[in-house]
Coordinates of C-alpha atoms and ligand atoms in Angstrom, one line a residue:
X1 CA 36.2 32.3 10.8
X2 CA 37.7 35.5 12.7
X3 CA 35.3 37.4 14.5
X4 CA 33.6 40.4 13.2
X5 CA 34.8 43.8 15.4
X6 CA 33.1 47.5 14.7
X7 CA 36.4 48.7 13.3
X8 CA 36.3 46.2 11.0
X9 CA 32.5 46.9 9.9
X10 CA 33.1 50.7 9.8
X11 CA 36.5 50.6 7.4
X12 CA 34.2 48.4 5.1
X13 CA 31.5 50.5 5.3
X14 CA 33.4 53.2 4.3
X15 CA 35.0 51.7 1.7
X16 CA 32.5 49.9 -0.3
X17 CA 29.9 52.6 0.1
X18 CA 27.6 51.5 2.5
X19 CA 28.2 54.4 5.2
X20 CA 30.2 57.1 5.5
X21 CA 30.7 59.3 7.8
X22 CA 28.4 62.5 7.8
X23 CA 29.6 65.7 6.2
X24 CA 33.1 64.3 6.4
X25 CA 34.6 66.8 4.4
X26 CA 34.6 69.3 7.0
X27 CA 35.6 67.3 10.3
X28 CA 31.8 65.1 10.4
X29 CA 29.4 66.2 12.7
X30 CA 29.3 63.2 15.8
X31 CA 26.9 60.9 15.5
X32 CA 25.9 61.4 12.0
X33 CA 26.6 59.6 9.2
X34 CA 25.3 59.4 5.5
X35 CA 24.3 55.7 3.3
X36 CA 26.2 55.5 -0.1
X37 CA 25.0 54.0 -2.8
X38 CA 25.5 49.9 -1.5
X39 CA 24.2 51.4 1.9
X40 CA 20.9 52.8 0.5
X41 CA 19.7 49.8 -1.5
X42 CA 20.8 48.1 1.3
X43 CA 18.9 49.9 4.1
X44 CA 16.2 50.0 1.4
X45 CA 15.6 46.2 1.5
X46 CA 15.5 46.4 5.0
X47 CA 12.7 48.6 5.2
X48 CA 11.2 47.0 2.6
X49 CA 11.3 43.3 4.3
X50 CA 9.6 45.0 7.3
X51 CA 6.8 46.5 5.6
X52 CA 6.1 43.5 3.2
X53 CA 5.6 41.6 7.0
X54 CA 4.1 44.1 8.9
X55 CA 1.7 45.4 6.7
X56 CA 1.9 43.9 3.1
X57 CA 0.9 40.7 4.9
X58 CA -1.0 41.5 7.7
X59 CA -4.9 41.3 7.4
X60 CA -5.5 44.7 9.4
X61 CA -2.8 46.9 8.9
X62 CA -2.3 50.3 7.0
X63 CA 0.5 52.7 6.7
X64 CA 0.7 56.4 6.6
X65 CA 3.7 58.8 6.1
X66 CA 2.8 61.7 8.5
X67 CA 4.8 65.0 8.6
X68 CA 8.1 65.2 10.9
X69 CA 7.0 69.3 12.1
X70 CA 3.5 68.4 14.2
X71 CA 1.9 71.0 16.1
X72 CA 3.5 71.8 19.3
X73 CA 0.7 70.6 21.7
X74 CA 1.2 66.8 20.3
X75 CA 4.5 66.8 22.5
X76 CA 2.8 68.3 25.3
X77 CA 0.3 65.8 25.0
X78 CA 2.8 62.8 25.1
X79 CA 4.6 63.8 27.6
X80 CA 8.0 64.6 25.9
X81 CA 7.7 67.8 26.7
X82 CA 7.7 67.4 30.0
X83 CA 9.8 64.1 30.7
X84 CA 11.9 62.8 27.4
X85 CA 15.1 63.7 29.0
X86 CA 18.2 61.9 29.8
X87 CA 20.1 61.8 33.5
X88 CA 23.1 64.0 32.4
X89 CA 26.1 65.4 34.1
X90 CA 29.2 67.6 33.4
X91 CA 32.9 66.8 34.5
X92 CA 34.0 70.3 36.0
X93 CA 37.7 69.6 35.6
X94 CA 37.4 68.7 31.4
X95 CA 33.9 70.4 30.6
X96 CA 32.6 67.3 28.6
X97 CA 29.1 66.3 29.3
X98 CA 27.8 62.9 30.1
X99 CA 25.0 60.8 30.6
X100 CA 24.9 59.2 34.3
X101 CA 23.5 56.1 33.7
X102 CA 25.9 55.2 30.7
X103 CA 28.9 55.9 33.1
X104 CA 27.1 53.6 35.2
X105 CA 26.8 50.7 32.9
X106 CA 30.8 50.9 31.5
X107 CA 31.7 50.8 35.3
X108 CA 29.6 47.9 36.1
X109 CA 30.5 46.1 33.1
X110 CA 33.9 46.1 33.7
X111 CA 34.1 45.2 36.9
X112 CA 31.4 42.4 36.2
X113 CA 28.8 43.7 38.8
X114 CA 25.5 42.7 39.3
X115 CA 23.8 46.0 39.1
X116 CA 21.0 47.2 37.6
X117 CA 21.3 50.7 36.4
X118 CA 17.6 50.9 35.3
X119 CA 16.1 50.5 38.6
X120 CA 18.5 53.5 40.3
X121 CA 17.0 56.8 40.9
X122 CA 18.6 59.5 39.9
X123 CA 20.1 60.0 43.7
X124 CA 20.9 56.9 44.1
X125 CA 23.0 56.8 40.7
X126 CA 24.9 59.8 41.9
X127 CA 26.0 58.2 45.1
X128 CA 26.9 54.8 43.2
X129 CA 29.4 57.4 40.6
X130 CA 30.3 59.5 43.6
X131 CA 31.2 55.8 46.1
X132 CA 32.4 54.0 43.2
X133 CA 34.9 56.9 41.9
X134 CA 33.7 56.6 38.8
X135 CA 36.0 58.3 36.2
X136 CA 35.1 60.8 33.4
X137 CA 36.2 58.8 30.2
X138 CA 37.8 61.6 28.7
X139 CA 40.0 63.6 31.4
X140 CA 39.9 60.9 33.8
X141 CA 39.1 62.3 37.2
X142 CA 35.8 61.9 39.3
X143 CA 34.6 65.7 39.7
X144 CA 31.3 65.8 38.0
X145 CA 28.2 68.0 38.8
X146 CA 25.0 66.4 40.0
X147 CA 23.0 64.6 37.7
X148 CA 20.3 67.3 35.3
X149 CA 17.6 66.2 33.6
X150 CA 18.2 67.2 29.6
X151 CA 15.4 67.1 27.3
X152 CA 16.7 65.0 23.8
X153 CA 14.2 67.0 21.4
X154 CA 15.6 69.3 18.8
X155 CA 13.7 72.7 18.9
X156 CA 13.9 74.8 16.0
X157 CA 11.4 77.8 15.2
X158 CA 8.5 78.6 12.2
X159 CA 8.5 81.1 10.8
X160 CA 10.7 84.4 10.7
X161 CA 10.5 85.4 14.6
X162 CA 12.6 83.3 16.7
X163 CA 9.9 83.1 19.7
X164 CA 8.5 80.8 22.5
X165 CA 5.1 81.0 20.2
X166 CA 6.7 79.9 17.3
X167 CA 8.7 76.6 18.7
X168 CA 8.5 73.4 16.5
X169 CA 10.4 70.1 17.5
X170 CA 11.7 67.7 15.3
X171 CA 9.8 64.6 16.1
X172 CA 12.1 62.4 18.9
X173 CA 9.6 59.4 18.1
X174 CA 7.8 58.5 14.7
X175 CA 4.5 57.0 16.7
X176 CA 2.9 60.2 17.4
X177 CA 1.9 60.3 13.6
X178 CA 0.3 57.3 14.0
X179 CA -1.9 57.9 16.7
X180 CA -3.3 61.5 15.8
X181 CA -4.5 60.1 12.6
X182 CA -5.9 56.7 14.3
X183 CA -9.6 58.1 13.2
X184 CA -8.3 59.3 9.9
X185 CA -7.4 55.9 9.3
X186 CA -9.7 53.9 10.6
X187 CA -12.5 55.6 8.9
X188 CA -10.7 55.9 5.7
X189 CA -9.8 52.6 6.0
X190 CA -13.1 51.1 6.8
X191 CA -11.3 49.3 9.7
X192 CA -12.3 47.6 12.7
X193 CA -10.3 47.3 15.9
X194 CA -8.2 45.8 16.3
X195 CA -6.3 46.9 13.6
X196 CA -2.6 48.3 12.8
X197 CA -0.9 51.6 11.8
X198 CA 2.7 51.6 10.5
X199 CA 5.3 54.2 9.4
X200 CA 8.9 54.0 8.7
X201 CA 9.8 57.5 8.8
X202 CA 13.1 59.9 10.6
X203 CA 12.8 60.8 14.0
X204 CA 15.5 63.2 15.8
X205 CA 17.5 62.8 19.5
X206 CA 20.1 65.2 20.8
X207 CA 21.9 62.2 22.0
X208 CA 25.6 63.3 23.5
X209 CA 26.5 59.7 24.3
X210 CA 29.1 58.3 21.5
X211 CA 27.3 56.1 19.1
X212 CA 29.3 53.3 18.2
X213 CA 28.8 53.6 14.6
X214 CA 25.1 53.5 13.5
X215 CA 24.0 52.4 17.2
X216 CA 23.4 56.0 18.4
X217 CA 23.0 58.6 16.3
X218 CA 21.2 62.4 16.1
X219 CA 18.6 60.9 13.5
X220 CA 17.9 57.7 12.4
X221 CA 14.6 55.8 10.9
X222 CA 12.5 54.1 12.6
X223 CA 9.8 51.2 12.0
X224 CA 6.9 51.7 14.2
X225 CA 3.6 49.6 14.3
X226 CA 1.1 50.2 16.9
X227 CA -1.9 47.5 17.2
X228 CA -4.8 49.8 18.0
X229 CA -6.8 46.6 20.3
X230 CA -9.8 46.2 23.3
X231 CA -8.5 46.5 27.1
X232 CA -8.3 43.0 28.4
X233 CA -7.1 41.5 24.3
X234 CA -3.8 43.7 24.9
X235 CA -1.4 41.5 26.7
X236 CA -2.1 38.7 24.4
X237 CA -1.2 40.7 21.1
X238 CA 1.9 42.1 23.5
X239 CA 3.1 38.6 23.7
X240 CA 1.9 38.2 20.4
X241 CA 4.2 40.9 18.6
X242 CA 7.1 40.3 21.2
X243 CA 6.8 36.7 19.2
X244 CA 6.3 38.4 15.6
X245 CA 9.4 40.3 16.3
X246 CA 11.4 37.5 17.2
X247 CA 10.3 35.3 14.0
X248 CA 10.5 37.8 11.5
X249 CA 14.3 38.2 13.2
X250 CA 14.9 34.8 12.5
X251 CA 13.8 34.4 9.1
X252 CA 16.3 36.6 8.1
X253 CA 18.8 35.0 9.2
X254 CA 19.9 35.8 13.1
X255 CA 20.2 32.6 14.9
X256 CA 18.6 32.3 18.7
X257 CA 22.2 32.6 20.1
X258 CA 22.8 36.2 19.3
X259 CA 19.3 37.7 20.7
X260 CA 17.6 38.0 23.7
X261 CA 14.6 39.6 25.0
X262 CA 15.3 41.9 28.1
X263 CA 12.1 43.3 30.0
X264 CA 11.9 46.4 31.0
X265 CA 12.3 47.1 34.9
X266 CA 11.6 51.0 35.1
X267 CA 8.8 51.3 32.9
X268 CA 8.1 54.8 31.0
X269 CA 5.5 56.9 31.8
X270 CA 2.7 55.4 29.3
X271 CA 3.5 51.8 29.5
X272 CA 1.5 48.8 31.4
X273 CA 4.7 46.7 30.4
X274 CA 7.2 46.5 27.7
X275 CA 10.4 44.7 26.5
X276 CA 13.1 44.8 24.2
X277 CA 14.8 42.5 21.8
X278 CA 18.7 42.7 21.9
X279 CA 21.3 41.6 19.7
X280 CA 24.9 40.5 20.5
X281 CA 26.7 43.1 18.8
X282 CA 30.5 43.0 18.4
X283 CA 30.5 45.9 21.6
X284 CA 27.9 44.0 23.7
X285 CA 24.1 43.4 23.9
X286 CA 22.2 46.1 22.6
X287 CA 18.6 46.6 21.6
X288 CA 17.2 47.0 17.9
X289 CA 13.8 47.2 19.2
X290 CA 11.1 48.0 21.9
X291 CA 7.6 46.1 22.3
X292 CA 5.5 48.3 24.6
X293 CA 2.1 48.1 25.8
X294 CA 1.2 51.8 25.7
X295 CA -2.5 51.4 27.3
X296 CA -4.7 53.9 26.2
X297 CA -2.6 56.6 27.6
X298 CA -1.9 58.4 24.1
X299 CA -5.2 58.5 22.8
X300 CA -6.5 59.8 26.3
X301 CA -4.1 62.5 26.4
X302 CA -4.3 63.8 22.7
X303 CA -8.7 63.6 23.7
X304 CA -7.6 65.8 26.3
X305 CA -4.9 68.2 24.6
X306 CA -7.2 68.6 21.4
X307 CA -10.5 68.4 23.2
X308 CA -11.1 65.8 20.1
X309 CA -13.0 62.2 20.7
X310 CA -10.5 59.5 19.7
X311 CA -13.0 57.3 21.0
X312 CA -14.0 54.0 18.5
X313 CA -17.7 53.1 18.2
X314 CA -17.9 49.0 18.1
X315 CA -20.2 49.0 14.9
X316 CA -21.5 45.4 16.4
X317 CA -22.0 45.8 20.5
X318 CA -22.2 49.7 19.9
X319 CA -19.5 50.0 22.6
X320 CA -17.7 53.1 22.3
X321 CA -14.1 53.1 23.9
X322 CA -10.6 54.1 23.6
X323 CA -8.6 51.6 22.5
X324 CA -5.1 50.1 24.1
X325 CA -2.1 50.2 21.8
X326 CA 0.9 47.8 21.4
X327 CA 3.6 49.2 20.2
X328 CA 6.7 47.4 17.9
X329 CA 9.3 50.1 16.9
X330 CA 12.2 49.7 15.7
X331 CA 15.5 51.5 14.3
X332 CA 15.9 50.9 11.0
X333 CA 19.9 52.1 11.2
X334 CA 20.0 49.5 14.3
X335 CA 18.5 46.4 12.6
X336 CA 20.8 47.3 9.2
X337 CA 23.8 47.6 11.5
X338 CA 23.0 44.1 13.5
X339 CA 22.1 42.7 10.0
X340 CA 25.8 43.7 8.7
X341 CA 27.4 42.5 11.4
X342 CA 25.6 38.7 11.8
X343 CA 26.3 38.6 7.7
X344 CA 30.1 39.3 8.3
X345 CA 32.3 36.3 7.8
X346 CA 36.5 35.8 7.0
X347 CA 36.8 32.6 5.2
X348 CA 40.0 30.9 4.4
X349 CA 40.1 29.8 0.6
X350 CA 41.9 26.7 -0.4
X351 CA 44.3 28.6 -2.0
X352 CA 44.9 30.5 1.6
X353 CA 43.8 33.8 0.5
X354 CA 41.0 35.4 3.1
X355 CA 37.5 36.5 1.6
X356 CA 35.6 38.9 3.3
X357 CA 31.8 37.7 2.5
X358 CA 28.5 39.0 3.9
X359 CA 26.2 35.9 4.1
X360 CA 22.8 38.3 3.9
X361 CA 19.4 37.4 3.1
X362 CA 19.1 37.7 -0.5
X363 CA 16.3 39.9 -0.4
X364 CA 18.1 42.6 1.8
X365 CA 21.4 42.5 -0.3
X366 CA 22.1 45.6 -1.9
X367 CA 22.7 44.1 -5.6
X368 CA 20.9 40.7 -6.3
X369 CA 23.4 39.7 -9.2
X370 CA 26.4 41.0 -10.4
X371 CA 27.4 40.3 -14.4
X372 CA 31.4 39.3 -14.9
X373 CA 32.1 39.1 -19.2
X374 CA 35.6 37.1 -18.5
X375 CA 37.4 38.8 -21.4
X376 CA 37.0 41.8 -23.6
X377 CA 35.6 40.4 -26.3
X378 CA 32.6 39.3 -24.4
X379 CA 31.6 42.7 -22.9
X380 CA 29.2 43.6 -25.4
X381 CA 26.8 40.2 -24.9
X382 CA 27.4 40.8 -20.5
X383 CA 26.3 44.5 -21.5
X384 CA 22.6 43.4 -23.3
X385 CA 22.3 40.5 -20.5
X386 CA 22.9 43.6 -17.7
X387 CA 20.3 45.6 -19.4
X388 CA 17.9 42.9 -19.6
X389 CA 19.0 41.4 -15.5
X390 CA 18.9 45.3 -14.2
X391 CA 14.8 45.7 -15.6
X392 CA 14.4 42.9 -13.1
X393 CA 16.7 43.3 -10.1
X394 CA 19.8 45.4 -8.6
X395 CA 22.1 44.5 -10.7
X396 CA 26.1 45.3 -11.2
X397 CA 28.5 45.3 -13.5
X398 CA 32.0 44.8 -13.4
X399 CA 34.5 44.2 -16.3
X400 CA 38.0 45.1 -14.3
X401 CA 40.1 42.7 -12.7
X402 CA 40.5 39.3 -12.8
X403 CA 37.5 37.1 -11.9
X404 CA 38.9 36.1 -8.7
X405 CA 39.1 39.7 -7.5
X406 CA 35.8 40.4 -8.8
X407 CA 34.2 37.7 -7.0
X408 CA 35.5 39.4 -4.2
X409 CA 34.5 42.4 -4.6
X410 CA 31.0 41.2 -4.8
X411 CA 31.3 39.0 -2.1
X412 CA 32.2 42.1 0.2
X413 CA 29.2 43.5 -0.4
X414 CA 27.1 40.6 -0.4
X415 CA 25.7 39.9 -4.2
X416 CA 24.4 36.4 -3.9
X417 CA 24.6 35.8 -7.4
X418 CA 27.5 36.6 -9.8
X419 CA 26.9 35.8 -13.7
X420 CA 29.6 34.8 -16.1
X421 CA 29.7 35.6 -19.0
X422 CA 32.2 33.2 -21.5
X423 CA 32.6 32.2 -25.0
X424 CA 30.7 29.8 -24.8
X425 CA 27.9 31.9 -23.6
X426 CA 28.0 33.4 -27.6
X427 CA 27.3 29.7 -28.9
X428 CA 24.6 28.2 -26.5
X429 CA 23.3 31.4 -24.7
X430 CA 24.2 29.7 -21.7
X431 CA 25.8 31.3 -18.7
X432 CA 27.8 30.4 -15.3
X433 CA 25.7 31.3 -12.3
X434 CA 27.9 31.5 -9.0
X435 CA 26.3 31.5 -5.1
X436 CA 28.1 33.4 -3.0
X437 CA 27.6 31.4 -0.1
X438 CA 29.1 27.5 -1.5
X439 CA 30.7 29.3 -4.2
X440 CA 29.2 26.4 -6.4
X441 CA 28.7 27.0 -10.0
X442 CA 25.9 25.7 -12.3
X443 CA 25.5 26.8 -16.1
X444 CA 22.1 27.9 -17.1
X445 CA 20.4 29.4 -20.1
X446 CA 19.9 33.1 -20.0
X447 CA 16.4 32.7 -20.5
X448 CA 16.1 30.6 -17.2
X449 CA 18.0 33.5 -15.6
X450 CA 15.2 35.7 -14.2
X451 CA 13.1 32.9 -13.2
X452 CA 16.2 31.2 -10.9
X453 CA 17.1 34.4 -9.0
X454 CA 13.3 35.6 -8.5
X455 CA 13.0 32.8 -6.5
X456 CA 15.8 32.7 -4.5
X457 CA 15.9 36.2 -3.5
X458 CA 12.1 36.1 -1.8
X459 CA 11.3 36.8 2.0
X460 CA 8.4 35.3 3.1
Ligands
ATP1 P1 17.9 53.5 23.9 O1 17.6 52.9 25.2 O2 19.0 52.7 23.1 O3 18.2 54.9 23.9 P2 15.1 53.7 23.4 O4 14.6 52.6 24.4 O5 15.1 55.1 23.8 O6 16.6 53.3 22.9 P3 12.8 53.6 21.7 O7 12.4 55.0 22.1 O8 12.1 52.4 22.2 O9 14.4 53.5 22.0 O10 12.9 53.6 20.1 C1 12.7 52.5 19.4 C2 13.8 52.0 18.6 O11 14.4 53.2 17.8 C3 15.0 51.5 19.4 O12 14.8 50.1 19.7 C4 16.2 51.7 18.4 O13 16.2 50.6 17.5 C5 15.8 53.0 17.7 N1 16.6 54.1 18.3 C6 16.3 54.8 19.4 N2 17.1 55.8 19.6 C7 18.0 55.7 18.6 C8 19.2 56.4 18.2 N3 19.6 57.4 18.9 N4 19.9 56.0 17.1 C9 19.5 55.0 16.4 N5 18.4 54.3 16.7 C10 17.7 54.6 17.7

């Protein structure tokens, strides 16, 4: 097995229509990039293996889809107003503009240092750069101006006059929903702390650092559940979802070697403590998620900002107080994009061809089955079995090529299951049924069909 590299990903992602790059036709935009149509079932499946865990079955939790424009005063109230910025700095000889602590972590990754870039202040990281001679990647000299804070919302305005007044922000974060409507939902909801809110909704960064690929990008999805729970229960349920993360990881299909939790050092301006889970992508460790314990800080501050109680009333001690949150979010793109790259494999056939397979879940593969007549004269039977497979699953269809070439193709793009369809299918009704993984073949009757493939393709 060769190992998988980004270039590799992205030239398959392009080319079997999982991702492409965004508004390509006129140069792309950086750090934007649009799903085609293997990507979107795909990306789909993800978000739909998160919500069956996080909510579907989960005794207390409820989602809500809450509007990306909110009023103004919600980012005030966060904080991101005042402090969701990034350290950035601008090389005077080449004009390009860079974030401080990301030239920071190149440097000390290549030279194998035992620094950590989190803990630095913003002084102290400009003395490292300016010691260090750390060079700007693109020109390569060390003349950059000292480090500016630069907030990562996008502002755009309402309405037809382009003032201060009318300033709306694209949400940076999707949690904000969640916790405005925390009495919304727990009244409608009839629920008692603790209890859950999800959403899997976009959220928007002016991000200048490049992305590799999916990693970083201007707007992505994210998954966010925040465990609404009584000061002195919250670092239990921290450790609790740091462990729920981990498991529902595992189950589909990442083995322990390729993640890692890393706790936070510098800890944001809300959180009592808080931790991420990385994965070993092909460019490094990266993380696909962030567990926080978020206090009570957000409800406090939107009580404050909205002059609104967010406080809950204990319907048995008759205790009113405002509940401490633990926060799970994480990127939807990011999980899909660690997900395509664990699934990745080159295998040598015994013939000494190569087959490019993705070894996903079954649940979070784009097509479940893919229906192969192996001559002309059988399309019309693979056609009604399609129809009757596709009311059931993501199905595909594929009639060119020889069968080795389709096999391929749907191994590419990870369909666990590829149908035959034969002559002797018109006799007995029976079919070939291949697994992409052992590339075993068992014949089955048609009518078995659904039955087999419902119950492999399951996440639970
Ligand atoms: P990073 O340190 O990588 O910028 P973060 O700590 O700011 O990420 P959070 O604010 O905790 O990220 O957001 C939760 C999750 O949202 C992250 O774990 C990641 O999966 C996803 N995410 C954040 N920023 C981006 C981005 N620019 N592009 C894609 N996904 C992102």
């Amino acid at each position: 097995m060769s190992e998988v590299t980004m270039d590799k990903l992205v030239n398959l992602c392009k080319n079997r229509g999982f991702i492409y790059p965004g508004s390509e036709i006129y140069g792309g935009l950086a750090n934007t990039w649009d799903y085609g149509p293997i990507g979107v079932e795909f990306k789909n499946n993800v978000k739909r293996a998160w919500w069956k865990r996080f909510v579907q079955e989960s005794d207390n939790s409820f989602g809500v889809d809450a509007a990306i424009l909110m009023n103004p005063r919600v980012w005030e109230a966060s904080g991101h107003v005042s402090s969701f910025s990034d350290p950035k700095m601008d090389c005077k000889e080449c004009k390009t503009r860079h974030r401080a602590d990301n030239l920071i972590e190149d440097y000390v990754k290549k030279h194998k240092l035992d620094v950590d870039v989190d803990a630095m202040s913003q002084d102290e990281m400009y003395k490292f750069i300016c010691d260090n001679q750390i060079k700007c990647p693109v020109c390569g000299k060390c003349n950059f101006t000292e480090i500016r804070n630069f907030n990562l919302m996008f502002k755009t305005n309402r309405g037809v006059v382009e003032d201060a007044e009318n300033i709306v922000y694209l949400r940076p974060e999707t949690a904000q929903g969640e916790f405005v409507n925390f009495l919304n939902v727990q009244r409608t909801a009839r629920a008692k702390v603790p209890f859950g809110i999800a959403q899997i909704g976009k959220a928007f960064r002016n991000e200048i650092t490049p992305g590799n690929f999916t990693f970083r990008t201007i707007e992505f999805e994210q998954m966010e559940h925040q465990w609404f729970c009584k000061d002195g229960t919250d670092m239990a349920y921290y450790e609790e979802y740091k462990n729920k993360a981990m498991q529902f990881y595992n189950d589909l299909g990442f083995s322990k070697d390729v993640l890692r939790f890393k706790d936070h050092e510098k800890l944001a301006h809300y959180a009592k403590c808080a931790c991420d889970v990385e994965y070993l992508f092909p460019f490094g460790w990266g993380e696909i998620n962030g567990v926080h314990n978020r206090t009570n800080y957000d409800l406090s501050r939107h009580q404050e900002y909205s002059g609104k109680s967010m406080m809950y009333l204990d319907p048995v001690t008759n205790e009113k107080y405002i509940p401490y949150v633990i926060e799970y979010s994480v990127g939807a793109d990011r999980l899909a994009l660690a997900l395509l790259a664990n699934a990745y494999h080159e295998e040598t056939l015994d013939n000494g061809e190569t087959r490019v397979v993705l070894k996903f879940h079954p649940f979070i593969a784009p097509y479940k089955v893919a229906v192969l007549p192996l001559q002309k004269q059988l399309n019309e039977k693979a056609k009604q079995l399609y129809k009757m497979l596709n009311k059931h699953f993501m199905c595909s269809y594929d009639e060119a090529g020889s069968i080795g070439k389709r096999y391929r193709r749907q191994d590419e793009i990870g369909t666990p299951f590829c149908v035959t369809v034969d002559f002797e299918s018109l006799d007995d009704n029976t079919v070939t049924i291949r697994d992409r993984d052992t590339m075993e073949q068992i014949r089955l009757n048609i009518d078995e069909l659904v039955d087999y493939i419902s119950k492999r393709v399951q996440f639970n």
